[in-house]
Amino acid sequence: MSETRTETAVSRALATARGEDRAALVGYLPVGYPSVEGSIEAMRTMVRAGVDIVEIGLPYTDPLMDGPVIQTAATGALAAGVHVDDVFRAARAVTDEGAACVVMTYWNPVLRRGVEKFAADLAAAGGSGLVTPDLVPDEAADWLAASDAHDLDRIFLVAPSSTTERLVSTTAASRGFVYAAALMGVTGARSALGSDAAVLVDRVRQVSDIPVCVGLGVSTAEQAHQVAQFADGVIVGSALVSCLVDAPDDLDRGLARLDTLARELAAGVRR
Amino acid sequence: MTDPTSVPLGRFGAYGGRYVPEALVAALEELDEHRRKAMADPAFLGELTELQRSYTGRPSILTSVPRFAAEHCGGAQVVLKREDLNHTGSHKINNVLGQALLTKRMGKTRVIAETGAGQHGVATATAAALMGLDCTVYMGRVDTERQALNVARMRLLGAEVVPVDHGSRTLKDAVNEAFRDWVANVDHTHYVLGTVTGPYPFPEMVRDFHRVIGVEARAQMLDEYGRLPDAVLACVGGGSNAMGIFHRFIDDGDVRLIGLEGGGEGISSGRHASRFSGEATPGVLHGAFTYVLQDDEGQTIESHSVSAGLDYPSVGPEHSYLRDAGRAEYRPITDTQAMEAFRALSRTEGILPAIESAHAVAGAMQLGSELGPEALLLVNLSGRGDKDVHTAAQWFGLLDEDDPIDAEPIGQSPDGAEGEGVQL
């Protein structure tokens, strides 16, 4: 099946980065913070600054994998009235800007819309797939079918605690790339990453040839550079979101900070 | 390689499952393996039984409440299962002792818990003190304020209590925070989840530790009253005390199983915690597929109840299964109805129920009136009301204005309307 599948924009972006002998830069921002328009402008800013793949977060009331920064942005976005439809607007805007995108969402909003309908809407908007922090392949039968039907990537997570057996089954169920959680914990910047990420990526490589992107805790150009030495992609979330959260009433200032950090990170993966 | 979709993951019909970050899957599998071995190990079961006898004070007794029944329940015979007499004052200790023993078996040194009313947090802090485990309890800021006495109890027992300021600042947000802690510390920490929801194996494991309630009660009914009750009533927040007393009666088809939910200010007000009577639909929250109060985009709707322990937008998946299968029925009890039941039982029998349990007492008032004097009703009195004295005193305006405690009545709508509860 997979040989005949249409390659997604995410796969093309990863291949392009590999062709340049570097890791891809994946930047996360939630749609709707500080406003829907503001968040889309922030995503465009990241793309122009060198982010290869935008991970569009769908704000959710109970984000149990997220630390304080992303919780704050998600709560703000929900209070400002963000809707699920806005994630498809953002996907279209990112695609039009020339970058690939995936949507990061907790599972209940997908279930509520209908897995098949969510997949169809995402594909129609140009999105490449879903990152699902609270959906493991064991529970994903509907999503496996819908992602097949719409040629979407399904990015499951692996963690330092994953057994080898689960690395095998999770990478087999994944498509596009697999999201390697660099450490045991929730999203948020860390001063030091430790060796868990490199060990985990190595363990994944022993059982699969799927691209591996590393997230959780990466916040600086130096960390991005380090991770880029062993991963196919570097995922940065909270540090980018902080640029906006730290300037809640001044979007231009937030965008300027975001632009600066994204350029530093883009240089980091190219060093 | 195994097909991941073929792995059985603890479903009750369509409900249950394991919707969690991959980082927790290994810990859940480890827990499942240990608890399966433990529940088949005579040494483990013997240790647990001895703790139940000599520490908790099991078996808990049955108490007939004839004055209450005659005045408030249409003359039906009402019997209380006295989980309020357990050490720490509620049923929660049953589950906590089991999980604390499992924590030691797994070689972990720290437990964390969420709590709403504080009963589960107090029970967890107690077990941690007994067994020499570090303990952190997450509690919504709103709940730390309305259950301040229990915060002090937990701290006296040596636990760290962390107020949670995210979201609705109640039980659901305390659960989120406990999961976040667990992901980061799972190598040495066990999450003592306090009710029959969450990812597999929690719903089944917690039910099994509480199953002793129904096992005792069924035998006691036969022994002391010569027959099974016509109905078993229990309040349902997450649903642990209800599953504990229901489970042994599931095969007794003539025994009605009735769960009483937090009806808040009435279903039509939108301010309630009734997952089965309002607009709730199946979805995923906190690791389980079950009924959830949610909007049409899948965002969780905040629940409301005068009772912190019932103030939760989701419910254990086995309850969803029993409800859809028609084996159990669920009714909302408004705040006002629950508080009237609280007062009625206190004044006629000298027993102060927890406000959670008062919902079950109110259910007996309804059902007794429906069924009449021939009926025999078994009510799970899941906890005692000492922790709720402040709330009740405010509700009934029992405190003078110059008392040191704020005497403003709370929770009642300005025009005194009760909202739309189940009609008698």
XYZ file of C-alpha atoms in Angstrom:
695
model
C 0.000 0.000 0.000
C 2.510 2.590 1.125
C 4.531 2.425 -2.118
C 1.585 3.638 -4.168
C 0.594 6.322 -1.672
C 0.786 9.972 -2.612
C 3.663 11.518 -0.692
C 2.556 14.236 1.714
C 4.058 17.693 1.912
C 5.561 16.669 5.243
C 7.395 13.757 3.661
C 8.646 16.028 0.894
C 9.869 18.589 3.439
C 11.734 15.913 5.377
C 13.256 14.595 2.149
C 14.321 18.100 1.100
C 16.016 18.703 4.439
C 17.749 15.352 4.206
C 18.924 16.275 0.708
C 20.513 19.369 2.245
C 22.156 17.164 4.849
C 20.320 18.759 7.739
C 17.370 18.155 10.010
C 14.013 19.744 9.324
C 12.668 22.370 11.720
C 9.153 21.761 12.989
C 7.515 24.715 14.769
C 4.416 24.396 16.948
C 1.854 27.131 17.520
C -1.751 26.817 18.675
C -4.386 28.277 16.387
C -6.398 31.067 17.955
C -3.775 32.647 20.187
C -3.809 35.562 20.669
C -6.530 35.578 17.988
C -7.219 33.421 14.961
C -5.793 36.044 12.610
C -2.863 36.694 14.936
C -2.011 33.010 15.174
C -2.123 32.566 11.400
C 0.142 35.598 10.972
C 2.491 34.030 13.522
C 2.563 30.772 11.544
C 3.365 32.676 8.347
C 6.130 34.484 10.215
C 7.649 31.165 11.271
C 7.539 29.848 7.718
C 9.262 32.942 6.340
C 11.884 32.596 9.093
C 12.794 29.090 7.973
C 10.445 26.647 9.705
C 9.941 23.698 7.353
C 6.859 22.131 8.930
C 4.243 23.896 11.035
C 2.598 21.866 13.760
C -0.767 23.557 14.282
C -2.123 22.999 17.761
C -5.863 22.661 18.294
C -6.600 24.195 21.704
C -8.337 21.809 24.095
C -9.776 22.267 27.562
C -7.843 19.380 29.136
C -4.341 19.283 27.613
C -2.727 16.769 29.944
C 0.506 16.467 27.945
C 1.146 20.209 28.011
C 3.041 22.382 30.436
C 2.112 25.896 31.605
C 3.079 27.891 28.489
C 0.950 25.924 26.031
C -1.864 25.613 28.581
C -1.890 29.390 28.906
C -2.083 29.866 25.158
C -4.760 27.174 24.760
C -6.870 28.653 27.535
C -6.491 32.100 25.987
C -7.434 30.817 22.552
C -10.546 29.086 23.877
C -11.544 32.188 25.827
C -11.118 34.226 22.638
C -13.538 31.876 20.888
C -11.385 29.636 18.704
C -13.247 26.897 16.823
C -12.200 23.605 15.321
C -12.856 25.032 11.849
C -10.068 27.541 12.457
C -7.497 24.776 12.398
C -8.402 24.097 8.770
C -8.143 27.808 7.924
C -4.684 27.810 9.467
C -3.692 24.687 7.525
C -4.765 26.346 4.287
C -2.832 29.516 5.125
C 0.355 27.621 5.970
C 0.050 25.541 2.813
C -0.450 28.694 0.742
C 2.675 30.132 2.359
C 4.583 27.193 0.917
C 5.190 25.078 4.008
C 3.953 21.693 5.121
C 1.735 21.338 8.169
C 0.297 18.790 10.542
C -2.320 19.289 13.224
C -1.549 18.389 16.838
C -4.759 17.530 18.638
C -6.034 15.641 21.636
C -8.403 12.955 20.519
C -11.796 14.080 21.758
C -12.263 17.014 19.349
C -11.548 14.621 16.471
C -13.995 12.045 17.812
C -16.661 14.684 18.285
C -16.375 15.982 14.714
C -16.184 12.450 13.411
C -12.826 10.879 12.578
C -13.666 10.512 8.890
C -14.969 14.068 8.546
C -11.993 15.526 10.402
C -9.653 13.667 8.074
C -11.527 14.797 4.971
C -11.551 18.438 6.106
C -7.853 18.348 6.945
C -6.929 16.828 3.600
C -9.067 19.394 1.783
C -7.242 22.204 3.604
C -3.848 20.893 2.524
C -2.801 19.469 5.888
C -0.525 16.445 5.833
C -1.684 14.579 8.928
C -2.220 14.495 12.672
C 0.003 14.358 15.725
C -2.040 12.606 18.417
C -0.579 12.951 21.926
C -3.273 10.915 23.679
C -4.059 8.367 20.993
C -1.884 5.271 20.798
C -2.179 2.944 17.774
C -3.952 0.352 19.949
C -7.039 2.615 20.049
C -6.701 4.118 16.581
C -8.588 1.752 14.245
C -10.883 4.522 12.944
C -7.983 6.893 12.404
C -5.875 4.261 10.625
C -8.759 3.780 8.171
C -9.502 7.484 7.709
C -5.847 8.413 7.231
C -5.542 5.680 4.620
C -8.637 6.914 2.838
C -7.345 10.494 2.685
C -3.611 9.903 2.264
C -2.787 11.549 5.566
C 0.232 11.020 7.778
C -0.334 9.666 11.260
C 2.299 10.765 13.680
C 2.225 8.705 16.841
C 4.543 9.318 19.778
C 7.252 7.136 21.204
C 8.787 7.778 24.620
C 11.889 6.787 26.560
C 9.662 4.363 28.469
C 8.395 2.605 25.323
C 9.312 -1.059 25.181
C 11.025 -2.360 22.070
C 7.853 -4.250 21.230
C 5.907 -1.002 21.308
C 8.545 0.834 19.270
C 8.028 -1.839 16.613
C 4.235 -1.663 16.628
C 4.034 2.137 16.934
C 6.489 2.874 14.124
C 4.703 0.306 11.970
C 1.439 2.179 12.489
C 3.008 5.613 11.923
C 3.439 7.410 8.631
C 5.274 10.621 7.704
C 7.426 10.580 10.789
C 7.341 9.359 14.358
C 7.423 11.867 17.203
C 10.097 10.966 19.725
C 9.461 12.526 23.133
C 12.929 13.619 24.237
C 12.209 13.164 27.906
C 9.632 11.906 30.341
C 7.399 14.882 31.012
C 5.085 17.466 29.525
C 5.796 20.182 26.972
C 7.985 23.081 28.055
C 11.499 24.413 27.656
C 14.284 22.622 29.544
C 17.750 23.980 30.257
C 19.362 20.615 29.474
C 18.022 17.732 27.418
C 20.083 14.836 28.711
C 20.825 11.729 26.690
C 17.343 10.164 26.575
C 16.526 11.614 23.158
C 19.614 10.272 21.403
C 19.141 6.853 22.982
C 15.488 6.767 21.960
C 16.195 7.794 18.370
C 18.840 5.099 18.160
C 16.381 2.518 19.462
C 13.797 3.589 16.873
C 16.377 3.363 14.069
C 17.104 -0.231 15.043
C 13.508 -1.253 14.356
C 12.337 1.120 11.615
C 13.506 3.408 8.817
C 10.702 5.935 9.356
C 11.938 9.525 9.865
C 12.216 10.490 13.534
C 11.541 14.003 14.797
C 12.399 14.909 18.375
C 10.283 17.156 20.565
C 9.704 18.182 24.195
C 12.093 20.592 25.854
C 13.968 21.921 22.813
C 14.078 25.711 23.042
C 17.412 27.129 21.872
C 19.467 27.159 18.687
C 22.188 25.223 20.474
C 19.726 22.495 21.530
C 18.283 22.416 18.006
C 21.785 21.977 16.661
C 22.488 19.134 19.087
C 19.259 17.282 18.253
C 19.788 17.825 14.524
C 22.929 15.706 14.766
C 20.897 12.539 15.312
C 17.251 13.281 14.361
C 15.492 13.885 11.054
C 13.574 16.784 12.517
C 13.651 19.086 15.518
C 10.292 20.053 17.043
C 10.081 23.303 18.998
C 6.877 24.294 20.762
C 6.764 26.090 24.087
C 9.732 28.350 23.350
C 7.991 29.666 20.223
C 4.638 29.971 21.991
C 6.383 31.927 24.758
C 7.247 34.650 22.255
C 3.523 35.351 21.946
C 2.525 34.600 25.549
C 5.180 36.974 26.902
C 3.755 39.844 24.847
C 0.022 39.231 25.272
C -1.101 42.750 24.333
C 1.454 43.516 21.655
C 1.251 41.144 18.694
C 3.871 43.000 16.656
C 6.385 42.613 19.447
C 5.461 38.941 19.819
C 5.875 38.364 16.088
C 9.254 40.100 16.106
C 10.461 37.832 18.918
C 9.030 34.820 17.131
C 10.809 35.779 13.920
C 14.116 36.150 15.752
C 13.858 32.822 17.572
C 12.671 30.922 14.488
C 15.623 32.285 12.484
C 18.031 31.231 15.241
C 16.512 27.750 15.340
C 16.594 27.472 11.537
C 20.287 28.368 11.660
C 20.756 25.835 14.450
C 19.521 22.907 12.354
C 21.756 24.057 9.471
C 24.945 24.489 11.454
C 4.757 -8.515 15.159
C 1.324 -8.337 16.733
C -1.504 -6.363 15.248
C -1.905 -3.512 17.748
C -5.617 -3.208 17.065
C -6.175 -6.756 18.260
C -4.900 -6.137 21.787
C -7.764 -6.303 24.282
C -7.712 -3.205 26.427
C -10.351 -3.468 29.089
C -13.588 -2.446 27.485
C -17.032 -2.445 29.038
C -19.006 -2.818 25.847
C -17.876 0.163 23.780
C -16.584 2.059 26.791
C -13.224 2.245 28.505
C -9.933 1.731 26.700
C -6.658 3.501 27.149
C -6.354 6.996 25.674
C -3.071 8.166 27.132
C 0.325 9.471 26.107
C 2.598 6.653 24.981
C 4.950 7.562 27.851
C 2.436 6.087 30.324
C 1.662 2.853 28.495
C 4.575 0.943 29.977
C 3.537 1.960 33.504
C -0.068 0.942 32.841
C 1.057 -2.441 31.567
C 3.332 -2.879 34.572
C 0.450 -1.968 36.875
C -1.893 -4.376 35.149
C 0.591 -7.210 35.397
C 1.237 -6.582 39.093
C -2.372 -6.187 40.084
C -3.384 -9.364 38.236
C -0.701 -11.319 40.050
C -1.551 -9.666 43.361
C -5.266 -10.385 43.116
C -4.404 -14.057 42.659
C -1.811 -14.085 45.439
C -3.107 -15.331 48.827
C -0.369 -13.382 50.618
C -1.438 -10.078 49.034
C -5.122 -10.738 49.575
C -4.438 -11.793 53.153
C -2.514 -8.617 53.878
C -5.270 -6.497 52.340
C -7.995 -8.319 54.258
C -6.117 -7.882 57.514
C -5.705 -4.146 56.871
C -9.412 -3.906 56.115
C -10.205 -5.615 59.429
C -7.719 -4.042 61.796
C -7.110 -0.633 60.192
C -10.195 0.318 58.186
C -12.661 -1.384 60.503
C -14.375 -3.709 58.026
C -16.895 -5.112 57.666
C -18.841 -1.880 57.800
C -22.223 -2.299 59.410
C -25.740 -1.913 58.103
C -27.949 0.605 59.890
C -31.732 0.667 59.573
C -33.118 4.213 59.641
C -36.836 3.861 60.464
C -37.558 7.448 61.563
C -35.997 8.866 58.438
C -37.831 6.307 56.296
C -41.210 6.929 57.898
C -41.000 10.697 57.625
C -39.235 11.119 54.304
C -39.340 7.904 52.260
C -43.017 7.039 52.046
C -42.612 4.408 54.749
C -40.300 2.217 52.721
C -37.679 0.332 54.716
C -34.294 2.015 54.289
C -30.965 0.492 55.234
C -27.637 2.308 55.107
C -24.334 0.639 54.271
C -22.066 2.570 56.603
C -18.916 3.280 54.584
C -18.824 6.554 56.513
C -17.628 4.577 59.542
C -14.454 3.433 57.809
C -11.182 4.905 59.016
C -10.759 8.299 57.287
C -14.521 8.591 56.961
C -15.377 7.278 53.532
C -15.231 4.333 51.162
C -12.096 5.758 49.537
C -9.772 3.900 51.918
C -10.750 0.539 50.334
C -9.141 1.406 47.015
C -6.234 3.334 48.461
C -4.980 0.530 50.693
C -5.018 -1.840 47.734
C -3.147 0.564 45.469
C -0.652 1.493 48.193
C 0.186 -2.182 48.677
C 0.604 -2.490 44.899
C 2.899 0.552 44.929
C 5.191 -1.245 47.347
C 5.029 -4.435 45.293
C 6.147 -2.469 42.248
C 9.065 -1.029 44.213
C 7.880 2.555 43.882
C 8.405 5.050 46.699
C 5.982 7.859 45.938
C 2.251 8.155 45.379
C 0.276 11.004 43.857
C -3.462 11.507 43.820
C -6.160 13.891 42.703
C -8.953 14.839 45.007
C -12.215 16.724 44.797
C -13.950 16.655 48.151
C -10.689 15.689 49.774
C -11.811 12.233 50.860
C -9.618 10.418 48.364
C -6.720 12.740 49.100
C -7.058 12.136 52.824
C -7.268 8.390 52.275
C -4.170 8.446 50.063
C -2.229 10.593 52.534
C -3.263 8.156 55.261
C -2.096 5.076 53.382
C 1.155 6.846 52.484
C 1.776 7.638 56.140
C 0.976 4.056 57.122
C 3.296 2.543 54.523
C 6.094 5.096 54.476
C 5.491 6.492 50.980
C 5.995 10.079 49.821
C 2.690 11.634 48.868
C 1.563 14.582 46.745
C -2.119 15.411 46.305
C -3.474 17.678 43.560
C -6.629 19.590 44.376
C -8.423 22.307 42.433
C -8.102 25.733 44.036
C -11.885 26.019 44.311
C -12.004 22.726 46.185
C -9.165 23.645 48.545
C -11.330 26.567 49.577
C -14.595 24.683 50.054
C -12.845 21.714 51.700
C -10.175 23.537 53.699
C -10.466 21.136 56.627
C -9.394 18.223 54.444
C -6.411 20.206 53.144
C -5.243 20.563 56.740
C -5.870 16.852 57.381
C -3.700 15.849 54.436
C -0.901 18.155 55.514
C -1.083 16.805 59.074
C -0.603 13.354 57.582
C 2.580 14.511 55.894
C 1.310 14.926 52.359
C 2.100 17.820 50.068
C -1.128 19.427 48.813
C -0.804 21.311 45.536
C -3.675 23.669 44.617
C -4.410 23.624 40.871
C -5.188 26.962 39.237
C -5.807 25.806 35.666
C -9.156 25.475 33.934
C -12.182 25.181 36.205
C -9.871 24.697 39.223
C -11.867 21.664 40.362
C -11.535 17.891 40.188
C -11.005 17.495 36.441
C -8.106 19.922 36.505
C -6.593 18.136 39.486
C -6.707 14.936 37.404
C -4.915 16.690 34.518
C -2.200 17.892 36.871
C -1.774 14.443 38.422
C -1.289 12.959 34.951
C 1.349 15.611 34.180
C 3.222 14.734 37.363
C 2.937 11.036 36.580
C 4.394 11.365 33.069
C 7.446 13.105 34.508
C 7.959 10.819 37.521
C 6.549 7.491 36.486
C 9.783 5.607 37.204
C 9.333 5.928 40.979
C 5.766 7.228 41.309
C 2.414 5.464 41.243
C -0.710 7.466 40.462
C -3.382 6.368 42.937
C -6.333 7.269 40.752
C -9.326 7.703 43.019
C -12.243 6.500 41.000
C -13.420 3.972 38.438
C -12.364 5.922 35.372
C -9.073 6.670 33.656
C -7.125 4.390 31.357
C -7.304 0.627 31.702
C -6.674 -1.015 34.161
C -7.855 1.687 36.572
C -11.630 1.296 36.094
C -11.493 -2.429 36.691
C -8.842 -2.334 39.418
C -10.502 0.405 41.467
C -13.852 -1.356 41.167
C -12.313 -4.597 42.381
C -10.837 -2.907 45.461
C -14.278 -1.446 46.281
C -16.194 -4.591 45.447
C -15.977 -5.593 49.110
C -18.756 -3.048 49.807
C -21.317 -4.977 47.793
C -20.014 -8.381 48.799
C -20.494 -7.526 52.466
C -23.785 -5.712 51.949
C -25.386 -8.533 49.972
C -24.523 -11.109 52.621
C -25.616 -8.750 55.403
C -28.967 -8.108 53.725
C -29.652 -11.810 53.411
C -28.511 -12.431 56.967
C -30.207 -9.511 58.698
C -33.263 -8.848 56.511
C -33.807 -12.237 54.943
C -33.881 -10.973 51.400
C -32.144 -8.853 48.814
C -33.103 -5.187 48.574
C -35.452 -3.984 45.857
C -32.973 -1.302 44.966
C -29.390 -0.323 45.697
C -28.717 3.411 45.625
C -25.395 5.222 45.471
C -24.132 8.634 44.437
C -22.077 8.803 41.247
C -19.314 11.293 40.617
C -16.592 9.240 38.994
C -18.599 6.353 40.369
C -16.331 4.327 42.637
C -18.613 3.813 45.625
C -21.477 3.005 43.272
C -19.487 0.409 41.307
C -18.256 -0.987 44.604
C -21.731 -1.685 45.903
C -23.398 -2.386 42.525
C -21.040 -5.010 41.207
C -21.993 -7.922 43.451
C -25.679 -7.275 42.662
C -25.380 -7.125 38.852
C -26.431 -10.746 38.451
C -29.414 -10.243 40.766
C -31.758 -9.132 38.027
C -34.583 -8.147 40.379
C -32.413 -5.675 42.277
C -32.581 -2.205 40.739
C -29.269 -0.376 40.645
C -29.731 3.372 40.881
C -26.982 5.954 40.608
C -27.604 9.511 41.748
C -25.689 12.243 39.950
C -25.013 15.827 40.936
C -27.965 17.710 39.464
C -26.518 21.060 40.548
C -28.945 23.896 39.944
C -31.069 21.688 37.700
C -30.551 20.161 34.270
C -32.225 23.038 32.451
C -29.905 25.541 34.142
C -26.910 23.970 32.425
C -25.114 24.147 35.771
C -24.968 20.509 36.830
C -22.799 17.394 36.856
C -25.305 14.984 35.360
C -23.614 13.076 32.580
C -26.553 10.794 31.908
C -29.436 13.250 32.044
C -28.143 16.318 30.301
C -26.596 16.787 26.918
C -23.622 14.558 27.631
C -22.487 12.234 24.868
C -19.760 9.613 24.679
C -16.240 10.937 24.251
C -12.777 10.678 25.695
C -11.662 12.346 28.906
C -8.835 11.357 31.220
C -7.941 8.236 29.340
C -11.334 6.582 28.971
C -14.083 6.514 26.364
C -17.233 7.229 28.339
C -20.001 9.790 28.746
C -18.568 13.303 28.934
C -20.115 16.725 29.376
C -18.814 18.363 26.213
C -19.798 20.951 23.664
C -20.370 20.166 19.993
C -16.654 20.665 19.257
C -15.464 18.199 21.871
C -14.386 20.734 24.487
C -15.174 19.685 28.039
C -17.991 21.600 29.703
C -17.390 22.533 33.327
C -19.633 20.698 35.753
C -21.333 22.218 38.778
C -22.404 20.622 42.027
C -22.614 21.702 45.653
C -20.684 18.500 46.253
C -17.021 18.716 45.303
C -16.846 14.933 44.972
C -19.596 14.814 42.328
C -18.383 17.914 40.475
C -16.847 16.068 37.545
C -17.765 16.190 33.843
C -17.088 12.519 33.122
C -17.967 9.162 34.685
C -16.477 5.708 34.951
C -16.871 3.720 31.706
C -18.548 0.750 33.389
C -21.381 3.050 34.434
C -21.794 4.100 30.802
C -22.019 0.440 29.892
C -24.528 -0.417 32.648
C -26.607 2.587 31.670
C -26.742 1.781 27.953
C -27.407 -1.881 28.766
C -30.331 -0.839 30.939
C -28.918 -2.644 33.964
C -28.475 0.527 36.020
C -30.508 3.737 36.034
C -29.244 7.203 36.796
C -31.055 10.235 38.129
C -29.960 13.790 38.888
C -30.385 15.138 42.405
C -30.278 18.920 42.638
C -28.146 20.732 45.180
C -31.307 21.717 47.027
C -32.655 18.156 47.118
C -29.315 16.853 48.373
C -29.096 19.449 51.123
C -32.659 18.714 52.231
C -31.721 15.041 52.453
C -28.590 15.996 54.393
C -30.727 17.828 56.948
C -33.431 15.174 57.060
C -31.065 12.305 57.808
C -29.139 14.381 60.332
C -32.261 15.349 62.288
C -34.112 12.036 62.216
C -31.219 9.634 62.731
C -28.273 11.580 64.099
C -26.151 10.703 61.072
C -24.463 13.482 59.083
C -23.859 12.193 55.564
C -21.220 13.585 53.247
C -22.948 15.896 50.756
C -21.967 13.397 48.066
C -23.728 10.607 49.939
C -26.695 12.888 50.646
C -27.484 12.590 46.931
C -28.012 8.853 47.446
C -30.109 9.588 50.533
C -32.236 11.958 48.443
C -32.608 9.179 45.898
C -34.043 6.945 48.614
C -36.555 9.685 49.477
C -37.718 9.693 45.843
C -37.741 5.968 45.361
C -39.399 5.231 48.697
C -42.215 7.572 47.761
C -42.562 5.818 44.407
C -42.469 2.246 45.716
C -44.226 2.591 49.076
C -43.976 0.693 52.370
C -43.265 -2.748 50.906
C -39.959 -1.596 49.438
C -36.580 -2.402 50.943
C -33.894 0.057 49.904
C -30.154 -0.240 50.426
C -28.301 3.086 50.372
C -24.541 3.315 50.219
C -23.607 5.975 52.741
C -20.225 6.490 51.141
C -18.875 9.103 53.512
C -19.489 11.144 56.616
C -20.410 14.794 56.599
C -17.952 16.312 59.054
C -15.969 17.833 56.189
C -19.168 19.479 54.929
C -20.284 21.165 58.122
C -19.037 24.544 56.945
C -20.818 24.278 53.601
C -24.009 23.055 55.274
C -23.884 25.775 57.907
C -23.644 28.377 55.157
C -26.374 26.717 53.122
C -28.827 26.700 55.981
C -27.703 30.053 57.385
C -26.860 28.527 60.750
C -24.098 30.950 61.562
C -24.588 34.445 62.930
C -23.258 37.255 60.803
C -20.607 38.201 63.321
C -19.304 34.661 63.542
C -15.742 34.431 62.298
C -16.867 32.308 59.342
C -18.565 33.944 56.388
C -22.277 33.329 56.912
C -23.461 34.241 53.431
C -25.751 31.466 52.118
C -24.248 29.870 49.042
C -25.435 27.927 46.063
C -29.134 28.819 46.129
C -30.450 30.804 43.230
C -31.732 34.244 44.245
C -35.397 33.466 43.644
C -35.162 30.181 45.516
C -35.955 28.116 42.431
C -34.718 24.566 42.586
C -34.342 24.049 38.867
C -35.612 20.994 37.144
C -34.798 17.888 39.116
C -36.474 14.538 38.831
C -40.060 15.013 39.836
C -41.527 12.848 42.552
